[in-house]
């Protein structure tokens, strides 16, 4: 009888701890969603401006994506979602969660966004976050004139995305971001 009473108390305590953790995690995910939505709003303001001088809008959108990806990982039941390895974070999501996010993303801009290779997109989004935010480091061995000339020649060749040093994939990023937003909102 004493053993059963101890087990019942342990079971109740474990459920209470899980409920507290679950509640705290839900609050954290909600804060992450709010932060991401605020930054997304600011990126929209930058995007509407005709007087921008940098890729800050694109960088903000990738930051939004990262926060939402981490929120989705936590909302899916994982206890931790850190770092900037977007492929690893994506792999932490259960297949059903990935499918839900991709379903929403694919419906967002059919025919305008190529979401067939998520791994490639995650690679480039991570590259933008980790490397392109300091694009001057990517061009350390070049003078400003050389950088401009390189860009001019790239434009003359048709500005093919497969030849770009930095690839943003804005339509794909928007679609995946929307998928993550809806997934996280549904989880809350």
GROMACS .gro file of C-alpha atoms in nm:
model
  188
    1UNK     CA    1   0.000   0.000   0.000
    2UNK     CA    2   0.282   0.240   0.088
    3UNK     CA    3   0.452   0.166  -0.244
    4UNK     CA    4   0.133   0.243  -0.436
    5UNK     CA    5   0.084   0.567  -0.243
    6UNK     CA    6   0.444   0.667  -0.319
    7UNK     CA    7   0.392   0.583  -0.689
    8UNK     CA    8   0.069   0.784  -0.698
    9UNK     CA    9   0.243   1.084  -0.542
   10UNK     CA   10   0.532   1.046  -0.786
   11UNK     CA   11   0.290   1.023  -1.078
   12UNK     CA   12   0.101   1.333  -0.965
   13UNK     CA   13   0.426   1.524  -0.911
   14UNK     CA   14   0.555   1.421  -1.253
   15UNK     CA   15   0.232   1.537  -1.419
   16UNK     CA   16   0.252   1.870  -1.233
   17UNK     CA   17   0.614   1.921  -1.340
   18UNK     CA   18   0.526   1.837  -1.701
   19UNK     CA   19   0.230   2.076  -1.690
   20UNK     CA   20   0.455   2.354  -1.558
   21UNK     CA   21   0.718   2.280  -1.822
   22UNK     CA   22   0.452   2.262  -2.090
   23UNK     CA   23   0.301   2.592  -1.978
   24UNK     CA   24   0.643   2.760  -1.962
   25UNK     CA   25   0.733   2.623  -2.304
   26UNK     CA   26   0.403   2.742  -2.449
   27UNK     CA   27   0.471   3.092  -2.314
   28UNK     CA   28   0.821   3.084  -2.461
   29UNK     CA   29   0.690   2.976  -2.802
   30UNK     CA   30   0.428   3.254  -2.786
   31UNK     CA   31   0.701   3.511  -2.708
   32UNK     CA   32   0.910   3.379  -2.996
   33UNK     CA   33   0.612   3.412  -3.231
   34UNK     CA   34   0.549   3.769  -3.112
   35UNK     CA   35   0.915   3.862  -3.161
   36UNK     CA   36   0.923   3.708  -3.508
   37UNK     CA   37   0.604   3.885  -3.609
   38UNK     CA   38   0.745   4.218  -3.490
   39UNK     CA   39   1.062   4.172  -3.691
   40UNK     CA   40   0.858   4.058  -3.992
   41UNK     CA   41   0.656   4.379  -3.966
   42UNK     CA   42   0.977   4.582  -3.961
   43UNK     CA   43   1.111   4.392  -4.263
   44UNK     CA   44   0.788   4.480  -4.446
   45UNK     CA   45   0.846   4.848  -4.368
   46UNK     CA   46   1.199   4.825  -4.506
   47UNK     CA   47   1.070   4.640  -4.811
   48UNK     CA   48   0.818   4.913  -4.886
   49UNK     CA   49   1.083   5.183  -4.875
   50UNK     CA   50   1.228   5.316  -5.198
   51UNK     CA   51   1.530   5.448  -5.010
   52UNK     CA   52   1.705   5.136  -4.879
   53UNK     CA   53   2.079   5.096  -4.918
   54UNK     CA   54   2.144   4.743  -4.797
   55UNK     CA   55   2.006   4.393  -4.772
   56UNK     CA   56   1.876   4.456  -4.419
   57UNK     CA   57   1.523   4.355  -4.515
   58UNK     CA   58   1.647   4.016  -4.637
   59UNK     CA   59   1.859   3.966  -4.328
   60UNK     CA   60   1.566   4.049  -4.099
   61UNK     CA   61   1.348   3.801  -4.287
   62UNK     CA   62   1.606   3.526  -4.235
   63UNK     CA   63   1.621   3.615  -3.864
   64UNK     CA   64   1.240   3.587  -3.852
   65UNK     CA   65   1.266   3.247  -4.021
   66UNK     CA   66   1.523   3.127  -3.766
   67UNK     CA   67   1.316   3.233  -3.466
   68UNK     CA   68   1.007   3.067  -3.613
   69UNK     CA   69   1.195   2.748  -3.699
   70UNK     CA   70   1.317   2.726  -3.339
   71UNK     CA   71   0.965   2.800  -3.212
   72UNK     CA   72   0.828   2.521  -3.433
   73UNK     CA   73   1.086   2.277  -3.296
   74UNK     CA   74   0.983   2.365  -2.940
   75UNK     CA   75   0.612   2.354  -3.029
   76UNK     CA   76   0.663   2.004  -3.172
   77UNK     CA   77   0.767   1.881  -2.828
   78UNK     CA   78   1.145   1.912  -2.836
   79UNK     CA   79   1.291   2.053  -2.516
   80UNK     CA   80   1.566   2.252  -2.686
   81UNK     CA   81   1.617   2.436  -3.015
   82UNK     CA   82   1.941   2.629  -3.040
   83UNK     CA   83   2.216   2.722  -3.279
   84UNK     CA   84   2.209   2.824  -3.642
   85UNK     CA   85   2.221   2.484  -3.813
   86UNK     CA   86   1.893   2.517  -4.001
   87UNK     CA   87   1.912   2.170  -4.155
   88UNK     CA   88   1.958   2.015  -3.810
   89UNK     CA   89   1.672   2.221  -3.666
   90UNK     CA   90   1.449   2.110  -3.956
   91UNK     CA   91   1.543   1.747  -3.892
   92UNK     CA   92   1.436   1.787  -3.528
   93UNK     CA   93   1.078   1.843  -3.646
   94UNK     CA   94   0.865   1.529  -3.671
   95UNK     CA   95   0.781   1.431  -4.030
   96UNK     CA   96   0.415   1.520  -3.973
   97UNK     CA   97   0.520   1.871  -3.863
   98UNK     CA   98   0.745   1.913  -4.166
   99UNK     CA   99   0.460   1.797  -4.389
  100UNK     CA  100   0.217   2.044  -4.231
  101UNK     CA  101   0.461   2.334  -4.271
  102UNK     CA  102   0.540   2.236  -4.631
  103UNK     CA  103   0.171   2.200  -4.716
  104UNK     CA  104   0.107   2.558  -4.605
  105UNK     CA  105   0.426   2.682  -4.773
  106UNK     CA  106   0.347   2.515  -5.107
  107UNK     CA  107  -0.003   2.665  -5.111
  108UNK     CA  108   0.133   3.017  -5.049
  109UNK     CA  109   0.280   3.096  -5.395
  110UNK     CA  110   0.221   2.800  -5.626
  111UNK     CA  111   0.426   2.834  -5.942
  112UNK     CA  112   0.635   3.119  -5.802
  113UNK     CA  113   0.838   2.951  -5.530
  114UNK     CA  114   1.046   2.638  -5.579
  115UNK     CA  115   1.031   2.444  -5.254
  116UNK     CA  116   1.146   2.112  -5.400
  117UNK     CA  117   1.490   2.122  -5.233
  118UNK     CA  118   1.437   2.239  -4.875
  119UNK     CA  119   1.793   2.139  -4.785
  120UNK     CA  120   1.935   2.381  -5.042
  121UNK     CA  121   1.710   2.660  -4.919
  122UNK     CA  122   1.804   2.598  -4.556
  123UNK     CA  123   2.172   2.606  -4.656
  124UNK     CA  124   2.136   2.947  -4.821
  125UNK     CA  125   1.921   3.095  -4.544
  126UNK     CA  126   2.186   2.986  -4.294
  127UNK     CA  127   2.458   3.130  -4.520
  128UNK     CA  128   2.278   3.466  -4.525
  129UNK     CA  129   2.249   3.464  -4.146
  130UNK     CA  130   2.604   3.355  -4.072
  131UNK     CA  131   2.811   3.496  -4.359
  132UNK     CA  132   2.622   3.748  -4.570
  133UNK     CA  133   2.543   3.979  -4.280
  134UNK     CA  134   2.912   4.068  -4.304
  135UNK     CA  135   2.935   4.068  -4.683
  136UNK     CA  136   3.250   4.279  -4.667
  137UNK     CA  137   3.425   3.971  -4.524
  138UNK     CA  138   3.319   3.765  -4.826
  139UNK     CA  139   3.496   4.021  -5.045
  140UNK     CA  140   3.805   4.081  -4.831
  141UNK     CA  141   4.052   4.031  -5.115
  142UNK     CA  142   3.872   4.273  -5.349
  143UNK     CA  143   3.861   4.650  -5.378
  144UNK     CA  144   3.522   4.825  -5.387
  145UNK     CA  145   3.579   4.884  -5.759
  146UNK     CA  146   3.642   4.513  -5.818
  147UNK     CA  147   3.324   4.425  -5.631
  148UNK     CA  148   3.121   4.671  -5.842
  149UNK     CA  149   3.278   4.540  -6.165
  150UNK     CA  150   3.206   4.181  -6.066
  151UNK     CA  151   2.843   4.276  -5.998
  152UNK     CA  152   2.815   4.463  -6.329
  153UNK     CA  153   2.946   4.161  -6.523
  154UNK     CA  154   2.707   3.932  -6.336
  155UNK     CA  155   2.417   4.158  -6.436
  156UNK     CA  156   2.536   4.160  -6.799
  157UNK     CA  157   2.527   3.778  -6.799
  158UNK     CA  158   2.164   3.789  -6.689
  159UNK     CA  159   2.207   3.794  -6.309
  160UNK     CA  160   2.154   3.419  -6.282
  161UNK     CA  161   2.080   3.315  -5.926
  162UNK     CA  162   2.303   3.008  -5.961
  163UNK     CA  163   2.599   3.242  -6.013
  164UNK     CA  164   2.522   3.472  -5.719
  165UNK     CA  165   2.763   3.477  -5.425
  166UNK     CA  166   2.473   3.538  -5.189
  167UNK     CA  167   2.135   3.379  -5.260
  168UNK     CA  168   1.830   3.500  -5.074
  169UNK     CA  169   1.537   3.308  -5.231
  170UNK     CA  170   1.280   3.564  -5.107
  171UNK     CA  171   0.968   3.389  -5.239
  172UNK     CA  172   1.070   3.056  -5.092
  173UNK     CA  173   1.163   3.225  -4.763
  174UNK     CA  174   0.823   3.395  -4.748
  175UNK     CA  175   0.641   3.067  -4.814
  176UNK     CA  176   0.836   2.871  -4.552
  177UNK     CA  177   0.798   3.156  -4.304
  178UNK     CA  178   0.423   3.153  -4.355
  179UNK     CA  179   0.419   2.776  -4.305
  180UNK     CA  180   0.609   2.814  -3.980
  181UNK     CA  181   0.382   3.096  -3.858
  182UNK     CA  182   0.068   2.889  -3.916
  183UNK     CA  183   0.223   2.577  -3.761
  184UNK     CA  184   0.328   2.766  -3.447
  185UNK     CA  185  -0.007   2.947  -3.421
  186UNK     CA  186  -0.189   2.613  -3.447
  187UNK     CA  187   0.034   2.467  -3.175
  188UNK     CA  188  -0.056   2.747  -2.937
   0.00000   0.00000   0.00000
